[in-house]
Amino acid sequence: MDRRATAVAHPNIALIKYWGKRDEQLMIPYADSLSMTLDIFPTTTTVRIDSGAPADEVVLDGSPAGGERRQRVVTFLDLLRQLAGRTERAHVDTRNSVPTGAGLASSASGFAALALAGAAAYGLDLDATALSRLARRGSVSASRSVFGGFAICHAGPGAGAAADLGSYAEPVPVAPFDVALVVAIVDAGPKAVSSREGMRRTVRTSPLYPSWVASGRADLAEMRTALLRGDLDAVGEIAERNALGMHATMLAARPAVRYLAPVTVAVLDSVLRLRADGVGAYATMDAGPNVKVLCRRADADRVADTLRDVAPGCAVVVAGPGPAAAPDPGSRP
Ligand code: DP6
């Protein structure tokens, strides 16, 4: 019987962002990044080797995937086959519990789950570092979703094989601390500019890019010590300024890359008001208009209610730190 494997992975939200690749083929980022894996919106992926199939088949949320989405998965399967010395095609079935392509990190959970399930199906025995390196080839942020809790993705040194070897994620030590992330889904539709195109344009044309990368290095060092102290307010402040700096850098691209919508700005204002009222709440945004607000678990309901008031009609979900990517215990071998 052809072998099959199923894996589950969760999205992560970067508190220190990566934006821009120095090698698009090997998927090597310019900058280190640091994230929290969430306990919501898992992706479940099954890879079944199909030795009789003439081509790979990719099913996304119950429908056959086409175009670039299918191509990214097929390119990833080609890499798995090359590593495993195999040639058989595969059937991939992916189920997201988060809208795909809306800046909610479905590519992170998606490629982490695909790396784990695909490696198992093709018989590759990889440790967590090798899995993370592999997941990075699908999506840089996916390298971090291989791990639960907080993870850092190293940009790695040099170029080519050295960079490939040196770019992977690993867990970050943190003091136990009370943290929640309140996610306001402002718009679940696909984004107008893909993150790939947005990154390319920002790297090539934004005069702010080099200084954002440099300030990200300082943010990362401060973030690591804030996490070691379990200092939610410092973690939030650093995350918010890092995200705003990234969006400022995108806005300075020519033409501008703008993901922030009017509701995004209204939510950002409400976060400032919460802080003025003494609630430790800090915003971060990725390649989309959605806002994620970092706060203490005890304040999460108040923060969620505030976001619902300023963004009526938007879904608001409270998340906590989530688990590492794992084989699905319910799946049959
Ligand atoms: C703004 O990792 O989704 O969320 O590597 O091209 O798949 P690809 O992009 P992706 O981009 C994430 C960008 C970000 C910041 C981050 O997660 O570090």
Short mmCIF file of C-alpha atoms and ligand atoms in Angstrom, two decimals:
data_model
loop_
_atom_site.label_atom_id
_atom_site.label_comp_id
_atom_site.label_asym_id
_atom_site.label_seq_id
_atom_site.Cartn_x
_atom_site.Cartn_y
_atom_site.Cartn_z
CA MET A 1 0.00 0.00 0.00
CA ASP A 2 1.22 3.51 -0.76
CA ARG A 3 2.27 5.28 2.39
CA ARG A 4 0.34 8.21 3.86
CA ALA A 5 0.94 10.59 6.75
CA THR A 6 -1.06 13.36 8.38
CA ALA A 7 0.25 16.30 10.40
CA VAL A 8 -1.23 19.28 12.20
CA ALA A 9 0.45 22.67 12.53
CA HIS A 10 -0.62 26.03 13.91
CA PRO A 11 0.00 29.52 12.56
CA ASN A 12 2.46 31.84 14.25
CA ILE A 13 2.54 35.59 14.52
CA ALA A 14 5.92 37.31 14.29
CA LEU A 15 6.69 39.75 17.10
CA ILE A 16 9.90 40.60 15.24
CA LYS A 17 9.09 40.46 11.53
CA TYR A 18 10.91 39.18 8.53
CA TRP A 19 10.15 41.04 5.29
CA GLY A 20 12.30 40.39 2.25
CA LYS A 21 14.36 37.47 0.94
CA ARG A 22 17.97 37.56 -0.16
CA ASP A 23 17.44 34.30 -2.06
CA GLU A 24 13.94 33.65 -3.40
CA GLN A 25 14.73 30.18 -4.66
CA LEU A 26 16.22 28.89 -1.43
CA MET A 27 13.85 31.11 0.61
CA ILE A 28 16.54 32.83 2.66
CA PRO A 29 15.35 35.90 4.57
CA TYR A 30 17.38 39.09 5.01
CA ALA A 31 16.52 39.30 8.70
CA ASP A 32 16.08 37.09 11.75
CA SER A 33 12.50 36.92 13.03
CA LEU A 34 10.82 35.83 16.26
CA SER A 35 7.27 34.61 16.70
CA MET A 36 4.65 33.08 18.93
CA THR A 37 2.89 29.98 17.65
CA LEU A 38 -0.87 30.19 18.29
CA ASP A 39 -3.32 27.66 19.70
CA ILE A 40 -6.02 28.53 17.12
CA PHE A 41 -6.60 27.98 13.38
CA PRO A 42 -4.69 24.71 12.86
CA THR A 43 -3.94 23.30 9.42
CA THR A 44 -4.27 19.55 8.91
CA THR A 45 -2.45 18.07 5.94
CA THR A 46 -2.39 14.52 4.62
CA VAL A 47 0.20 13.41 2.07
CA ARG A 48 -0.50 10.11 0.32
CA ILE A 49 2.09 8.66 -2.03
CA ASP A 50 0.33 7.60 -5.22
CA SER A 51 2.73 5.47 -7.25
CA GLY A 52 0.23 5.14 -10.11
CA ALA A 53 -0.52 8.87 -10.51
CA PRO A 54 0.96 10.77 -13.47
CA ALA A 55 0.97 14.09 -11.56
CA ASP A 56 0.64 15.47 -8.04
CA GLU A 57 -2.85 16.28 -6.92
CA VAL A 58 -3.41 19.12 -4.45
CA VAL A 59 -6.72 19.61 -2.66
CA LEU A 60 -7.17 22.75 -0.57
CA ASP A 61 -10.15 22.92 1.76
CA GLY A 62 -12.00 20.32 -0.30
CA SER A 63 -11.40 21.79 -3.79
CA PRO A 64 -8.60 21.04 -6.26
CA ALA A 65 -6.00 23.81 -6.05
CA GLY A 66 -4.66 25.39 -9.24
CA GLY A 67 -2.30 28.17 -10.33
CA GLU A 68 0.39 29.45 -8.02
CA ARG A 69 -1.06 27.78 -4.94
CA ARG A 70 -0.75 24.31 -6.51
CA GLN A 71 2.65 25.16 -7.97
CA ARG A 72 4.11 26.07 -4.56
CA VAL A 73 3.03 22.68 -3.19
CA VAL A 74 4.33 20.78 -6.25
CA THR A 75 7.70 22.59 -6.03
CA PHE A 76 7.84 21.57 -2.37
CA LEU A 77 7.02 17.95 -3.22
CA ASP A 78 9.80 18.03 -5.84
CA LEU A 79 12.21 19.05 -3.08
CA LEU A 80 10.97 16.22 -0.83
CA ARG A 81 11.42 13.72 -3.68
CA GLN A 82 14.90 15.00 -4.37
CA LEU A 83 15.88 14.67 -0.68
CA ALA A 84 14.34 11.19 -0.42
CA GLY A 85 15.61 9.94 -3.79
CA ARG A 86 12.05 9.06 -4.80
CA THR A 87 9.97 9.77 -7.87
CA GLU A 88 6.36 8.87 -7.03
CA ARG A 89 3.72 11.58 -7.22
CA ALA A 90 1.53 12.39 -4.24
CA HIS A 91 -1.97 13.39 -3.29
CA VAL A 92 -2.02 16.30 -0.82
CA ASP A 93 -5.14 17.19 1.13
CA THR A 94 -4.94 20.37 3.22
CA ARG A 95 -7.59 21.74 5.51
CA ASN A 96 -7.19 25.21 6.97
CA SER A 97 -9.38 26.52 9.72
CA VAL A 98 -8.32 30.05 8.81
CA PRO A 99 -9.05 31.93 5.56
CA THR A 100 -6.19 31.33 3.10
CA GLY A 101 -4.12 34.31 1.88
CA ALA A 102 -5.55 36.92 4.27
CA GLY A 103 -2.41 37.75 6.26
CA LEU A 104 -3.34 35.20 8.92
CA ALA A 105 -0.33 33.01 8.38
CA SER A 106 -2.02 30.09 6.61
CA SER A 107 1.22 29.57 4.66
CA ALA A 108 3.10 29.15 7.96
CA SER A 109 0.83 26.43 9.33
CA GLY A 110 0.35 25.01 5.82
CA PHE A 111 4.00 24.44 4.96
CA ALA A 112 4.89 23.30 8.50
CA ALA A 113 2.17 20.63 8.27
CA LEU A 114 3.20 19.75 4.70
CA ALA A 115 6.87 19.42 5.70
CA LEU A 116 6.04 17.06 8.54
CA ALA A 117 3.47 14.95 6.68
CA GLY A 118 5.48 14.94 3.43
CA ALA A 119 8.75 13.94 5.14
CA ALA A 120 6.95 11.05 6.88
CA ALA A 121 5.16 9.91 3.71
CA TYR A 122 8.38 9.92 1.66
CA GLY A 123 10.28 8.15 4.44
CA LEU A 124 12.63 10.98 5.44
CA ASP A 125 13.82 10.83 9.03
CA LEU A 126 14.42 14.47 10.00
CA ASP A 127 15.07 16.11 13.35
CA ALA A 128 13.25 19.31 14.32
CA THR A 129 16.01 21.56 12.92
CA ALA A 130 16.01 19.78 9.57
CA LEU A 131 12.20 19.90 9.46
CA SER A 132 12.27 23.62 10.17
CA ARG A 133 14.86 24.18 7.42
CA LEU A 134 12.67 22.14 5.08
CA ALA A 135 9.47 24.02 6.01
CA ARG A 136 11.32 27.29 5.30
CA ARG A 137 11.65 26.25 1.65
CA GLY A 138 7.84 26.40 1.44
CA SER A 139 7.39 29.63 3.39
CA VAL A 140 9.94 31.37 5.62
CA SER A 141 7.40 31.82 8.42
CA ALA A 142 6.60 28.07 8.28
CA SER A 143 10.07 27.34 9.70
CA ARG A 144 8.81 28.85 12.99
CA SER A 145 5.50 26.90 13.09
CA VAL A 146 7.48 23.65 13.42
CA PHE A 147 7.91 24.75 17.08
CA GLY A 148 5.39 25.60 19.75
CA GLY A 149 5.54 28.68 21.98
CA PHE A 150 8.16 31.24 20.93
CA ALA A 151 10.64 30.57 18.12
CA ILE A 152 13.40 32.48 16.37
CA CYS A 153 14.19 31.98 12.67
CA HIS A 154 17.84 32.64 11.87
CA ALA A 155 18.52 34.36 8.57
CA GLY A 156 21.73 32.32 8.35
CA PRO A 157 25.16 33.39 7.06
CA GLY A 158 26.45 33.86 3.53
CA ALA A 159 24.79 32.56 0.41
CA GLY A 160 23.82 29.32 -1.30
CA ALA A 161 24.33 26.06 0.61
CA ALA A 162 25.79 27.82 3.69
CA ALA A 163 22.76 30.08 3.94
CA ASP A 164 20.39 27.15 3.40
CA LEU A 165 22.06 25.20 6.19
CA GLY A 166 22.14 28.15 8.58
CA SER A 167 18.57 29.37 8.11
CA TYR A 168 16.14 27.53 10.39
CA ALA A 169 14.06 28.20 13.49
CA GLU A 170 14.54 27.05 17.07
CA PRO A 171 12.68 27.58 20.33
CA VAL A 172 13.41 30.74 22.30
CA PRO A 173 13.77 30.58 26.09
CA VAL A 174 11.08 32.59 27.89
CA ALA A 175 10.11 33.09 31.52
CA PRO A 176 6.63 31.66 32.08
CA PHE A 177 4.34 34.62 31.48
CA ASP A 178 0.71 35.37 31.03
CA VAL A 179 0.10 36.27 27.40
CA ALA A 180 -2.77 36.29 24.94
CA LEU A 181 -3.11 37.47 21.37
CA VAL A 182 -6.48 38.91 20.36
CA VAL A 183 -6.93 38.60 16.59
CA ALA A 184 -9.30 40.98 14.81
CA ILE A 185 -10.13 39.62 11.36
CA VAL A 186 -10.82 42.85 9.56
CA ASP A 187 -10.91 41.28 6.11
CA ALA A 188 -10.72 37.57 5.38
CA GLY A 189 -10.42 38.03 1.58
CA PRO A 190 -7.16 37.43 -0.30
CA LYS A 191 -4.80 40.40 -0.27
CA ALA A 192 -4.38 42.69 -3.27
CA VAL A 193 -0.56 42.43 -3.26
CA SER A 194 0.89 39.02 -2.36
CA SER A 195 3.53 39.09 0.35
CA ARG A 196 6.08 37.86 -2.19
CA GLU A 197 5.44 40.77 -4.52
CA GLY A 198 5.20 43.19 -1.61
CA MET A 199 8.56 42.05 -0.25
CA ARG A 200 10.26 42.22 -3.62
CA ARG A 201 9.06 45.74 -4.21
CA THR A 202 9.98 46.88 -0.69
CA VAL A 203 13.50 45.46 -0.89
CA ARG A 204 14.12 46.95 -4.34
CA THR A 205 12.57 50.39 -3.94
CA SER A 206 12.04 51.42 -0.31
CA PRO A 207 14.80 53.78 0.85
CA LEU A 208 13.90 52.80 4.44
CA TYR A 209 14.60 49.08 3.99
CA PRO A 210 18.25 48.94 5.18
CA SER A 211 17.49 50.96 8.30
CA TRP A 212 14.43 48.80 9.11
CA VAL A 213 16.59 45.67 8.93
CA ALA A 214 19.18 47.33 11.19
CA SER A 215 16.59 48.44 13.74
CA GLY A 216 15.09 44.94 13.62
CA ARG A 217 18.41 43.57 14.86
CA ALA A 218 18.28 45.85 17.90
CA ASP A 219 14.57 45.02 18.43
CA LEU A 220 15.37 41.30 18.38
CA ALA A 221 18.09 41.60 21.03
CA GLU A 222 15.77 43.61 23.29
CA MET A 223 12.90 41.20 22.63
CA ARG A 224 14.97 38.23 23.75
CA THR A 225 15.77 39.82 27.09
CA ALA A 226 12.15 40.98 27.54
CA LEU A 227 10.97 37.38 26.97
CA LEU A 228 13.55 36.07 29.43
CA ARG A 229 12.12 38.49 31.99
CA GLY A 230 8.54 37.57 31.06
CA ASP A 231 7.87 41.30 30.69
CA LEU A 232 4.62 41.55 28.69
CA ASP A 233 4.72 45.34 28.39
CA ALA A 234 8.26 45.38 27.02
CA VAL A 235 7.47 42.48 24.64
CA GLY A 236 4.38 44.36 23.40
CA GLU A 237 6.15 47.70 22.96
CA ILE A 238 8.98 46.15 20.97
CA ALA A 239 6.59 44.08 18.83
CA GLU A 240 4.41 47.10 18.05
CA ARG A 241 7.27 49.35 17.02
CA ASN A 242 8.81 46.59 14.91
CA ALA A 243 5.51 46.05 13.04
CA LEU A 244 4.87 49.77 12.55
CA GLY A 245 8.42 50.16 11.24
CA MET A 246 7.82 47.34 8.75
CA HIS A 247 4.62 48.96 7.49
CA ALA A 248 6.33 52.38 7.27
CA THR A 249 9.07 50.72 5.20
CA MET A 250 6.46 49.17 2.88
CA LEU A 251 4.66 52.51 2.55
CA ALA A 252 7.92 54.07 1.40
CA ALA A 253 8.20 51.55 -1.47
CA ARG A 254 7.53 52.83 -5.01
CA PRO A 255 4.67 52.33 -5.63
CA ALA A 256 3.67 52.04 -1.96
CA VAL A 257 2.78 48.63 -0.53
CA ARG A 258 -0.15 49.33 1.79
CA TYR A 259 -1.96 46.59 3.68
CA LEU A 260 -3.47 48.79 6.38
CA ALA A 261 -7.17 49.62 5.87
CA PRO A 262 -9.26 52.33 7.59
CA VAL A 263 -10.58 49.77 10.11
CA THR A 264 -6.99 48.74 10.86
CA VAL A 265 -6.23 52.32 11.86
CA ALA A 266 -9.42 52.52 13.96
CA VAL A 267 -8.30 49.37 15.79
CA LEU A 268 -4.82 50.86 16.32
CA ASP A 269 -6.45 53.97 17.86
CA SER A 270 -8.50 51.78 20.20
CA VAL A 271 -5.31 50.02 21.32
CA LEU A 272 -3.82 53.42 22.22
CA ARG A 273 -6.99 54.24 24.20
CA LEU A 274 -6.77 50.92 26.03
CA ARG A 275 -3.20 51.76 27.03
CA ALA A 276 -4.26 55.23 28.19
CA ASP A 277 -6.81 53.41 30.40
CA GLY A 278 -4.03 51.30 31.92
CA VAL A 279 -4.52 48.08 29.90
CA GLY A 280 -1.27 46.62 28.54
CA ALA A 281 -2.33 46.11 24.89
CA TYR A 282 0.02 46.24 21.89
CA ALA A 283 -0.73 45.78 18.19
CA THR A 284 1.03 43.95 15.40
CA MET A 285 0.02 43.61 11.73
CA ASP A 286 1.31 41.43 8.91
CA ALA A 287 0.73 41.44 5.15
CA GLY A 288 -2.96 42.26 5.48
CA PRO A 289 -5.37 44.59 7.27
CA ASN A 290 -5.94 42.29 10.28
CA VAL A 291 -4.69 43.37 13.69
CA LYS A 292 -3.36 41.11 16.41
CA VAL A 293 -3.28 42.59 19.91
CA LEU A 294 -0.88 41.25 22.51
CA CYS A 295 -2.10 41.51 26.10
CA ARG A 296 -2.40 39.63 29.39
CA ARG A 297 -4.84 36.72 29.39
CA ALA A 298 -6.78 38.46 32.19
CA ASP A 299 -7.34 41.50 29.91
CA ALA A 300 -8.14 39.51 26.76
CA ASP A 301 -11.95 39.69 27.07
CA ARG A 302 -11.88 43.43 27.61
CA VAL A 303 -9.53 43.88 24.66
CA ALA A 304 -11.72 41.61 22.48
CA ASP A 305 -14.86 43.60 23.40
CA THR A 306 -13.11 46.87 22.56
CA LEU A 307 -12.06 45.52 19.16
CA ARG A 308 -15.61 44.29 18.46
CA ASP A 309 -16.93 47.79 19.24
CA VAL A 310 -14.54 49.60 16.89
CA ALA A 311 -14.71 46.97 14.16
CA PRO A 312 -18.34 45.83 14.10
CA GLY A 313 -18.90 42.81 11.92
CA CYS A 314 -15.27 41.67 12.25
CA ALA A 315 -14.53 38.31 13.84
CA VAL A 316 -12.43 38.64 16.98
CA VAL A 317 -10.69 35.55 18.37
CA VAL A 318 -8.54 35.14 21.49
CA ALA A 319 -5.43 32.96 21.12
CA GLY A 320 -2.68 31.80 23.45
CA PRO A 321 0.70 30.18 22.84
CA GLY A 322 0.19 27.01 20.82
CA PRO A 323 1.86 23.65 20.30
CA ALA A 324 4.58 22.45 17.93
CA ALA A 325 3.66 20.82 14.62
CA ALA A 326 2.89 17.16 15.23
CA PRO A 327 1.72 13.99 13.52
CA ASP A 328 -2.07 13.75 13.71
CA PRO A 329 -2.75 11.17 16.42
CA GLY A 330 -6.07 10.29 14.77
CA SER A 331 -4.62 9.41 11.37
CA ARG A 332 -4.01 5.87 10.07
CA PRO A 333 -0.54 5.00 8.72
C1 DP6 B 1 4.83 40.02 7.45
O1 DP6 B 1 6.47 33.76 5.38
O2 DP6 B 1 4.12 34.20 4.58
O3 DP6 B 1 4.09 37.91 8.26
O4 DP6 B 1 8.07 33.32 2.95
O5 DP6 B 1 6.99 34.30 0.93
O6 DP6 B 1 5.85 32.48 2.19
P1 DP6 B 1 6.80 33.64 2.24
O7 DP6 B 1 6.07 34.74 3.12
P2 DP6 B 1 5.55 34.60 4.58
O8 DP6 B 1 5.66 36.12 5.05
C2 DP6 B 1 5.48 36.51 6.36
C3 DP6 B 1 5.72 37.95 6.47
C4 DP6 B 1 5.22 38.58 7.74
C5 DP6 B 1 6.31 38.65 8.80
C6 DP6 B 1 6.71 37.36 9.46
O9 DP6 B 1 5.88 36.45 9.65
O10 DP6 B 1 7.89 37.28 9.86
#
